Coordinates of N, CA and C and ligand atoms in Angstrom, one line a residue:
X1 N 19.3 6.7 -17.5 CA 20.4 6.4 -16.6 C 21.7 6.5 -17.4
X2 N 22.3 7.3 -17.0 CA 23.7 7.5 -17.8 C 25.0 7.5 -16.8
X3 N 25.6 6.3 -17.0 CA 26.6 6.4 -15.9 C 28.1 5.8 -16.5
X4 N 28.9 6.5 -15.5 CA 30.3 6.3 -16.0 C 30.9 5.5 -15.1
X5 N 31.4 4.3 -15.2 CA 31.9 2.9 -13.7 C 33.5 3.0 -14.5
X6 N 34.8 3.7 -13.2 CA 35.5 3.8 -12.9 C 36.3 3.1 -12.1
X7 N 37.5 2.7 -12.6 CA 38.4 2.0 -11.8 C 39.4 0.8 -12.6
X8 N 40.5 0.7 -11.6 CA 42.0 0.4 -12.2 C 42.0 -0.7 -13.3
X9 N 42.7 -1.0 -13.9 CA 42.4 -2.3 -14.9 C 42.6 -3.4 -14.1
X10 N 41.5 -4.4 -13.7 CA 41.4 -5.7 -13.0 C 40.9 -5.5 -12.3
X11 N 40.0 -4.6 -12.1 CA 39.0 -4.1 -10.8 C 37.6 -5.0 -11.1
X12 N 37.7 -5.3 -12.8 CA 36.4 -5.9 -12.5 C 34.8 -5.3 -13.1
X13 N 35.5 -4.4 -13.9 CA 34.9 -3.2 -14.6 C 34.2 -3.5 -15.5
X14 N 34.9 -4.8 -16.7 CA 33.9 -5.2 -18.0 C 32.3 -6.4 -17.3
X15 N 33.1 -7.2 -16.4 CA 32.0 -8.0 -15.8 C 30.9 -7.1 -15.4
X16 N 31.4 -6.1 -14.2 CA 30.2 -5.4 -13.5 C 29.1 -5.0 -14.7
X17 N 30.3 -4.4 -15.7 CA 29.4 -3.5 -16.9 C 28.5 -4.3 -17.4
X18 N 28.1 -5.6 -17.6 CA 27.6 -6.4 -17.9 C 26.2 -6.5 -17.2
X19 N 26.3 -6.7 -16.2 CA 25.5 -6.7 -15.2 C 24.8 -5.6 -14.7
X20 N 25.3 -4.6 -14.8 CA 24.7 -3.0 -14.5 C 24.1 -2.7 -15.9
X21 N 24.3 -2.8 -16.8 CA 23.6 -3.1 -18.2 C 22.2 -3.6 -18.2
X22 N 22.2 -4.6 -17.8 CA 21.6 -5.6 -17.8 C 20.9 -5.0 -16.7
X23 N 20.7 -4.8 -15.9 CA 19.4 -4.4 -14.3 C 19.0 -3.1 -15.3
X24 N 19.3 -2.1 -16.0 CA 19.2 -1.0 -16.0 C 18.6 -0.9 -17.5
X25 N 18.5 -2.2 -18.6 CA 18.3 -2.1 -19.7 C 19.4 -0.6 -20.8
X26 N 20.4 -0.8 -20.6 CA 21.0 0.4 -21.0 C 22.3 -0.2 -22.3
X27 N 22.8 0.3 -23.3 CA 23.9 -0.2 -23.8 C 25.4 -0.1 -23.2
X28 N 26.1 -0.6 -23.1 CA 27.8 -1.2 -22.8 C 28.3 -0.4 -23.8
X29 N 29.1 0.7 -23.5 CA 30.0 1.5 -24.3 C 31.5 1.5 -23.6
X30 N 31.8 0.7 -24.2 CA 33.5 0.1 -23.9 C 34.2 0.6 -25.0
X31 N 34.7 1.9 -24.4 CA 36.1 2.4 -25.6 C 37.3 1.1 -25.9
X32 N 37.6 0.0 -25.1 CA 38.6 -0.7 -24.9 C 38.1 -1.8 -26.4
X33 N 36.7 -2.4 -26.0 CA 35.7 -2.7 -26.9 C 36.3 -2.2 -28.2
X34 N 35.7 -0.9 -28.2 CA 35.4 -0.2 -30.1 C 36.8 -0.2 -30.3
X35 N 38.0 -0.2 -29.7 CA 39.2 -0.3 -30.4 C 39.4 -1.2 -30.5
X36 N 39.6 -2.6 -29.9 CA 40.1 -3.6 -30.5 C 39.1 -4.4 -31.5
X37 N 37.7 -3.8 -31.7 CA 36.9 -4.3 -32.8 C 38.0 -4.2 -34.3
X38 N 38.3 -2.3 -33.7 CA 38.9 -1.5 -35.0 C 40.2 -2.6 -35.5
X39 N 40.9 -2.7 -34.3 CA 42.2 -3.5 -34.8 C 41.5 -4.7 -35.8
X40 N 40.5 -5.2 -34.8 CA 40.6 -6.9 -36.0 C 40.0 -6.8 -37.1
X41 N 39.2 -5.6 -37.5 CA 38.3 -5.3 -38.4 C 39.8 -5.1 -39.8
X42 N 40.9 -4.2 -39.1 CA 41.9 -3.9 -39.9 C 41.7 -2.6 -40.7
X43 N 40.4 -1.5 -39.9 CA 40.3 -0.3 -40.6 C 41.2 0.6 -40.4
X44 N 41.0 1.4 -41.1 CA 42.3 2.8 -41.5 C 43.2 2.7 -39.7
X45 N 41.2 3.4 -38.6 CA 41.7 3.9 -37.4 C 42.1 2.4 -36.7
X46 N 41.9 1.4 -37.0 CA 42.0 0.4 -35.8 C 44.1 -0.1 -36.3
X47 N 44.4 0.3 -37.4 CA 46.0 0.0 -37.8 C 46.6 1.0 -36.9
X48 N 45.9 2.5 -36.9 CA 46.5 3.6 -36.2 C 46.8 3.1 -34.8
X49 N 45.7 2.8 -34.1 CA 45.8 2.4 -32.6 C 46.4 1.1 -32.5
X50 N 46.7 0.4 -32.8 CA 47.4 -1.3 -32.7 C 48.3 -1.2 -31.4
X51 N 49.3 -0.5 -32.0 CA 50.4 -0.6 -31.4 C 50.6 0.1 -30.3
X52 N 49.4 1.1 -29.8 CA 49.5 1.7 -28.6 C 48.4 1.0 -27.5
X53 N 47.6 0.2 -28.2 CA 46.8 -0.7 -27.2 C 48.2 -2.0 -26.8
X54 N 48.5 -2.6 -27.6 CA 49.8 -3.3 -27.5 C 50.4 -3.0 -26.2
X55 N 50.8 -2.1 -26.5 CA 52.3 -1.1 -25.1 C 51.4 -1.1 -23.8
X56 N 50.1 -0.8 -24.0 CA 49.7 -0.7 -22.9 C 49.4 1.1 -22.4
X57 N 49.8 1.6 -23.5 CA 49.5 3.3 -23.4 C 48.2 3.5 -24.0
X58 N 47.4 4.8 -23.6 CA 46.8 5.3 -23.9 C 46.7 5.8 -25.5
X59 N 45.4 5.7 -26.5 CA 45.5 6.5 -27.4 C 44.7 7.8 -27.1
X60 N 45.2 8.7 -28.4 CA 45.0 10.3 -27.9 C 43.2 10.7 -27.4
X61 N 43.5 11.7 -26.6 CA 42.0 12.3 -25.7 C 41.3 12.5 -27.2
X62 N 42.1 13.0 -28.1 CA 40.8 13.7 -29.7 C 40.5 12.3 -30.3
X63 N 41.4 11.5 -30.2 CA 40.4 10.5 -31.4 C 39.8 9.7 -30.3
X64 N 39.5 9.0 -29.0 CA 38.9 8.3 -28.1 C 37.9 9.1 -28.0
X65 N 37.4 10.9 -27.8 CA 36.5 11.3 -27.6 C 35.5 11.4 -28.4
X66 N 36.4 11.2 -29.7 CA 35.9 11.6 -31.2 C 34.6 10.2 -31.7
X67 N 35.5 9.3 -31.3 CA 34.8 7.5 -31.1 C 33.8 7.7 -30.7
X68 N 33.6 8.2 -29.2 CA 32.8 8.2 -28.1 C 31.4 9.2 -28.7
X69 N 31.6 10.2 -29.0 CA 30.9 11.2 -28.8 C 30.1 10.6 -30.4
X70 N 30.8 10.1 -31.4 CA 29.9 9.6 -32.3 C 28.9 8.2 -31.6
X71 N 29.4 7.3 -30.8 CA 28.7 6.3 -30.4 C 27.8 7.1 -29.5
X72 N 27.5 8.4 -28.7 CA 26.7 8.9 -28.2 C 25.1 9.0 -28.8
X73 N 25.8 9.4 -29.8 CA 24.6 10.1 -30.4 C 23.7 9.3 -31.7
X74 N 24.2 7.4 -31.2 CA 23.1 6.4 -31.9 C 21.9 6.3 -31.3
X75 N 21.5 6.3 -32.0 CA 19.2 5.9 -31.2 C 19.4 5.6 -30.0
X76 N 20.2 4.0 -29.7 CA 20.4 3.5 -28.4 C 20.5 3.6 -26.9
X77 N 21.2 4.9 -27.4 CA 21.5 6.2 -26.0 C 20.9 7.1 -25.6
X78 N 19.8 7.0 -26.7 CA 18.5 8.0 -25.7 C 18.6 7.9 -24.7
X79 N 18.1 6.6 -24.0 CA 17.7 6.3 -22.6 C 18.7 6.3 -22.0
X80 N 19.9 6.0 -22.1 CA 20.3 6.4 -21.3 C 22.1 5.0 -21.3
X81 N 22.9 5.2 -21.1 CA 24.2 4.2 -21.7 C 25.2 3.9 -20.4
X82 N 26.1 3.1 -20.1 CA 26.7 2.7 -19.5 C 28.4 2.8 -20.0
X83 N 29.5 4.1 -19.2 CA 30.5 4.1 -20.5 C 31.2 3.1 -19.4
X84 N 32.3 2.3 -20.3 CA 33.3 1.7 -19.4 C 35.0 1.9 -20.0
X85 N 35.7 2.2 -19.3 CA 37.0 2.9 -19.7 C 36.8 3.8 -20.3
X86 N 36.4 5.1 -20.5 CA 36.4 6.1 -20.5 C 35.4 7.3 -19.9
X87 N 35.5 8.4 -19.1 CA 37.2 8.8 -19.7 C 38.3 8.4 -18.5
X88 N 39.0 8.3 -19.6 CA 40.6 7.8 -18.6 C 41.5 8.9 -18.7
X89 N 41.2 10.2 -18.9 CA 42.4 11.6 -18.2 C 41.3 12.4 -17.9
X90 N 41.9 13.2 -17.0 CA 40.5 14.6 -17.0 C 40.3 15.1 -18.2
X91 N 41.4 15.3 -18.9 CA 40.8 16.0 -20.4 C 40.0 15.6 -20.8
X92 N 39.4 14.0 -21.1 CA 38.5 13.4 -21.5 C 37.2 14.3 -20.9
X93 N 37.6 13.7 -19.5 CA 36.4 13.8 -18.4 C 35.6 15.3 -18.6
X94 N 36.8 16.5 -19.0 CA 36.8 17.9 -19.6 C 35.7 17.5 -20.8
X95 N 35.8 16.8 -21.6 CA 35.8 17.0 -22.9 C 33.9 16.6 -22.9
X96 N 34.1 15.8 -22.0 CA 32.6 14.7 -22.0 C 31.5 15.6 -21.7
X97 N 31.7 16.1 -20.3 CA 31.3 17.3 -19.6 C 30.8 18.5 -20.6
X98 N 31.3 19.1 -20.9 CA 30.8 20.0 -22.0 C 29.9 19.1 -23.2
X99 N 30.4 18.3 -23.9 CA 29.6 17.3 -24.5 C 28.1 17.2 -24.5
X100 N 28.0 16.6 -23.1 CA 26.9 16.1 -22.2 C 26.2 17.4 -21.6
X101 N 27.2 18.5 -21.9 CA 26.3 20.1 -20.9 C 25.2 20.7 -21.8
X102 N 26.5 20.3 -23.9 CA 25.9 21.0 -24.7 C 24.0 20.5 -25.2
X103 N 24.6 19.0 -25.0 CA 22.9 18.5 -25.0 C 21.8 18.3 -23.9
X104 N 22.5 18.8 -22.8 CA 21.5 18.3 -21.1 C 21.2 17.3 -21.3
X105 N 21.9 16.3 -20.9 CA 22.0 15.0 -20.6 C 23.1 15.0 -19.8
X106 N 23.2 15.6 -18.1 CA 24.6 15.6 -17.8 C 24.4 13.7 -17.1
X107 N 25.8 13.3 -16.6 CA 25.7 11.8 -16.2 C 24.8 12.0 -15.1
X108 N 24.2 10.5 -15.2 CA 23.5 10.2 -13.6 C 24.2 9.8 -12.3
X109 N 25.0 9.1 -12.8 CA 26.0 8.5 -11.6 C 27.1 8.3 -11.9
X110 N 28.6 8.6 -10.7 CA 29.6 8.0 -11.4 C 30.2 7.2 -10.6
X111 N 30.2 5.8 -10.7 CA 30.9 4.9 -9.6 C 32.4 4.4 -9.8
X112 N 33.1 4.4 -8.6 CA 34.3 4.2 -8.5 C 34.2 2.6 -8.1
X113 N 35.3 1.6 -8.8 CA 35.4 0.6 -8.1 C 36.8 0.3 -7.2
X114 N 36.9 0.2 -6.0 CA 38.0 -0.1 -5.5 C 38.4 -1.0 -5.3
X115 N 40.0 -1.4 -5.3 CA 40.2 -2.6 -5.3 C 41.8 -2.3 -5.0
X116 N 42.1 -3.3 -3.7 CA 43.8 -3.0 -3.5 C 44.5 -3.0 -4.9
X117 N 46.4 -2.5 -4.6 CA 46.8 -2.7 -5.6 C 47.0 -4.4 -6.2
X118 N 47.6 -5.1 -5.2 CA 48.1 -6.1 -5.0 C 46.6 -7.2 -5.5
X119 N 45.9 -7.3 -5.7 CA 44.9 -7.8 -5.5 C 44.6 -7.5 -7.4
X120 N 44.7 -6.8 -7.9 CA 44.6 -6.0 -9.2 C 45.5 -7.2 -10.0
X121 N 46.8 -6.9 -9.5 CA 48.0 -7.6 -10.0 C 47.9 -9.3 -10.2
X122 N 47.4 -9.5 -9.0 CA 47.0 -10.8 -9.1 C 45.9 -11.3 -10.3
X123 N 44.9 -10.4 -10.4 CA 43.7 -10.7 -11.1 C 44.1 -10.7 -12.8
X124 N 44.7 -9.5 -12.9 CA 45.4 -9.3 -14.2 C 46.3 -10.7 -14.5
X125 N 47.1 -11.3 -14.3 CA 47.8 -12.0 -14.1 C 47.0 -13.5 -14.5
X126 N 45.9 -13.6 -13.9 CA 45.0 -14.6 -14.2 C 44.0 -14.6 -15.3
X127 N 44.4 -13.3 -15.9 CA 43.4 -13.3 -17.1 C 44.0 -13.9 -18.3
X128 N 45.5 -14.6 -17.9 CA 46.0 -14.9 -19.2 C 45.2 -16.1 -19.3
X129 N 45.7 -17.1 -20.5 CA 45.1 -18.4 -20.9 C 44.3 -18.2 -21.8
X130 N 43.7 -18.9 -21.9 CA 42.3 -19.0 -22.8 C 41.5 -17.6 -22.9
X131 N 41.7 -17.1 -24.4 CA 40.9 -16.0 -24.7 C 41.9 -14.7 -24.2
X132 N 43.0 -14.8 -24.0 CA 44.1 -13.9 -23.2 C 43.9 -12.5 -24.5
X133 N 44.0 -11.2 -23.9 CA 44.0 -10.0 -24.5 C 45.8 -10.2 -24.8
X134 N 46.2 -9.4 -26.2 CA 47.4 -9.5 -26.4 C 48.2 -8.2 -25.2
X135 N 47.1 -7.6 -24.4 CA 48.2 -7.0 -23.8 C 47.8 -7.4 -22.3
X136 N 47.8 -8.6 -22.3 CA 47.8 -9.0 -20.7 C 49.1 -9.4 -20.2
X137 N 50.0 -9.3 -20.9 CA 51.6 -10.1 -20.5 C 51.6 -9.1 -19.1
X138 N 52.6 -10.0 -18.6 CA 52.7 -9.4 -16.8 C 53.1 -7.6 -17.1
X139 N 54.0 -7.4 -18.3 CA 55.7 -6.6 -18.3 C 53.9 -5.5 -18.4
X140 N 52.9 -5.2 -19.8 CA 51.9 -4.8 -20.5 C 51.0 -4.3 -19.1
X141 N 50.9 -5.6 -18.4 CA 49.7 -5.0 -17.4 C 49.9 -4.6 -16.0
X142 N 52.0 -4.0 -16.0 CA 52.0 -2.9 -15.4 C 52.7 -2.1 -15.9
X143 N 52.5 -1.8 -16.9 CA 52.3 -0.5 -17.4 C 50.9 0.2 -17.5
X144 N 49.9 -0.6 -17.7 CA 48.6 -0.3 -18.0 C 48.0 0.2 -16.1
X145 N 48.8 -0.7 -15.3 CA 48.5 -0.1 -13.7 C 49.0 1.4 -13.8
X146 N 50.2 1.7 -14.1 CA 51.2 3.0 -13.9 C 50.7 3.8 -14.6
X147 N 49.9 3.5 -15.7 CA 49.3 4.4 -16.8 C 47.9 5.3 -15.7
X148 N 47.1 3.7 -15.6 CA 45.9 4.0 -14.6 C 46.6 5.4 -13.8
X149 N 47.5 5.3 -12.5 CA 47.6 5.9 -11.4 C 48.1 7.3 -11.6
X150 N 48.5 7.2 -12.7 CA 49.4 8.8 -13.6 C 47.9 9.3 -14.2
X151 N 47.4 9.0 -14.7 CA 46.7 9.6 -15.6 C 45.3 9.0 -15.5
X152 N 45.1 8.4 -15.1 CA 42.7 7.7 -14.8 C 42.4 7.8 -13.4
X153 N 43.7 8.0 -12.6 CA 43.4 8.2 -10.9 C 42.6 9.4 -11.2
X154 N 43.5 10.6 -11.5 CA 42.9 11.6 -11.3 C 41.6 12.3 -11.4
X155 N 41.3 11.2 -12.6 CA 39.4 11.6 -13.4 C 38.7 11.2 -12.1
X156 N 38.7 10.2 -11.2 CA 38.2 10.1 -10.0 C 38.3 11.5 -9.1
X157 N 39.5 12.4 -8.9 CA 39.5 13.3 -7.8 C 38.6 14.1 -8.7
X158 N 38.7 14.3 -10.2 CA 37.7 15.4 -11.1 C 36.4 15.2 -10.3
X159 N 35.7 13.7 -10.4 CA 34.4 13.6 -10.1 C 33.9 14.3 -8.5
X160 N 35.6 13.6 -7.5 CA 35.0 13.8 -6.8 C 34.8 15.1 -6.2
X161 N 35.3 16.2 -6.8 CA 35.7 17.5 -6.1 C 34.5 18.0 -6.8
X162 N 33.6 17.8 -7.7 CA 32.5 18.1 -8.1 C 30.9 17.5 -7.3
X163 N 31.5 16.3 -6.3 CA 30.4 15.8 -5.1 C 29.8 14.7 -6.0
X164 N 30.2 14.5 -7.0 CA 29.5 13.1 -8.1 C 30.1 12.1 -8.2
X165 N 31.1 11.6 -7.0 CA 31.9 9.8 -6.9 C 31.0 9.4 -6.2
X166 N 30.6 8.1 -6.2 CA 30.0 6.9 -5.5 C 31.3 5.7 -5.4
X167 N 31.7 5.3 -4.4 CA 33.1 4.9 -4.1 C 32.1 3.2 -3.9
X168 N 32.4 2.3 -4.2 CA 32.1 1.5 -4.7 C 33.3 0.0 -3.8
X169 N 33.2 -0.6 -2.8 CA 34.5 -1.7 -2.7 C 34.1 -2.9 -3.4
X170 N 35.5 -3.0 -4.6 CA 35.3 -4.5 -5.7 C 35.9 -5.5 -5.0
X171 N 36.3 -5.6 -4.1 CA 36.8 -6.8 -3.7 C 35.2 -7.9 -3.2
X172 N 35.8 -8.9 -3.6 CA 34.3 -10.1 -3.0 C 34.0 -10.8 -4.2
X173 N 32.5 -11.5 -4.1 CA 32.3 -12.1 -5.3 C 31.6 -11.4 -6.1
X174 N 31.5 -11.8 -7.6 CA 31.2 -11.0 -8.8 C 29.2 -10.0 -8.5
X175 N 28.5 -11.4 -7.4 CA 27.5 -11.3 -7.0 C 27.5 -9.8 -6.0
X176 N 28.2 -9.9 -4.8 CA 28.4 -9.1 -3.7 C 28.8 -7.4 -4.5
X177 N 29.6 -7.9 -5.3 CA 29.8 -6.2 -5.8 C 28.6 -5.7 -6.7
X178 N 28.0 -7.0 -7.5 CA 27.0 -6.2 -8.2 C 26.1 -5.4 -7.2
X179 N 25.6 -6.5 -6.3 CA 24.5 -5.5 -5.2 C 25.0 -4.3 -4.4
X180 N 26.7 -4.4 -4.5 CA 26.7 -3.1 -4.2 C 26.7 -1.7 -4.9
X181 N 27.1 -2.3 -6.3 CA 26.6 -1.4 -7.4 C 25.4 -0.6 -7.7
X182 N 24.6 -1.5 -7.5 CA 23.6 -1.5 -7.2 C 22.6 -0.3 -6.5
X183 N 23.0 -0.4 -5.3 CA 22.7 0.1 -4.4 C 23.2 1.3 -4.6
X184 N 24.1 2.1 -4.7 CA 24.7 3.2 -5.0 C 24.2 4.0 -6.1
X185 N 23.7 2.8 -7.5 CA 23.8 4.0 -8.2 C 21.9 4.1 -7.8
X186 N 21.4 3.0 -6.9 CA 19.8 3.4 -6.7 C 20.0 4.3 -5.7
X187 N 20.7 4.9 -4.8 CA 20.5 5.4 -3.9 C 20.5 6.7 -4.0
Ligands
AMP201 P1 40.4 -1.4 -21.8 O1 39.7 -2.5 -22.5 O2 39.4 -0.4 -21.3 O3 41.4 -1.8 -20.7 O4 41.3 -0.6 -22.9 C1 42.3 -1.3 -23.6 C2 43.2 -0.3 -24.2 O5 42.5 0.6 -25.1 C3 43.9 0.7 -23.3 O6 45.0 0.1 -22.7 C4 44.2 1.9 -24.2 O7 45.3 1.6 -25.0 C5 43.0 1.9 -25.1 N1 41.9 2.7 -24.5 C6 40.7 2.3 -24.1 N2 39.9 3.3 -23.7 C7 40.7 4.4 -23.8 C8 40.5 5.8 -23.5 N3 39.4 6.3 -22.9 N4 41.5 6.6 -23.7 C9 42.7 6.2 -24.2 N5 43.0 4.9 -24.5 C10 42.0 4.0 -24.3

């Protein structure tokens, strides 16, 4: 099972990932994850990216793919992996695709999670406090919205004009979306 779970930051994406992991026995490949390990680790690439996870921008399609495509190809991912945040531009989405074409392993499923905007905002907002990401400040997590709708909306229209979106509503409890997760990517 190889699937890619899409949607805005506060949609609800690392929880689900957790949980879709978990039913499916598969690993959690969170680019968001392997970079800020890099940051606190303090290696060469995690100094490079600091300050653009900070801002709330994107780091470049060649080194996020570069990450990715080496975490592909551990033991783990035979069976089959769960990506979360990425890819976040078509180029990625380009890049993965051929990737995934060169080995036949194309994805199994790709779910979208929806979620109003307003509803997002609020959620983001409440992730400060305890254990807060340094880029949850209000000014950071809309930029990281405007980032989304410029540039990670679109990897949704990529999938869907290829007939491979499963459109997914995140609104509800953590329970209610899993089963509808669920269901989508069993169906
Ligand atoms: P996330 O935990 O997925 O919200 O990612 C946190 C930050 O890591 C993002 O705001 C970006 O700066 C960076 N990042 C994560 N995944 C990607 C990706 N696929 N492409 C570019 N930047 C990424």
């Amino acid at each position: 099972m190889r699937i890619v779970l899409l949607g805005p930051p506060g949609a609800g994406k690392g929880t689900q990932a957790v949980l879709i992991c978990k039913r499916y026995g598969i690993p959690h490949i969170s680019t968001g994850d392997i970079l800020r390990e890099q940051v606190a680790s303090g290696s060469a690439l995690g100094n490079q990216v600091k300050s653009v996870l900070d801002s709330g921008e994107l780091v470049s399609d060649e080194l996020v793919m570069k990450v990715i495509e080496d975490r592909l190809q551990r033991a783990d991912c035979a069976q089959g992996y769960l990506l979360d945040g990425v890819p976040r531009t078509v180029v990625q989405a380009e890049i993965l695709q051929a990737f995934l074409a060169s080995s036949k392993t194309p994805l199994t499923r790709v779910v979208q999670l929806e979620v109003p905007e307003q509803v997002l905002l609020d959620r983001i907002r409440h992730r400060g406090g305890a254990g807060a990401r340094t880029d949850d400040t209000a000014e950071v997590a809309a930029r990281r919205l405007q980032v989304y709708w410029t540039q990670t909306a679109p990897v949704a229209e990529f999938y869907r004009n290829q007939g491979a979106l499963r459109e997914v509503d995140g609104v509800g409890s953590v329970e209610d979306v899993s089963e509808r997760i669920f269901a989508s990517v069993d169906g």
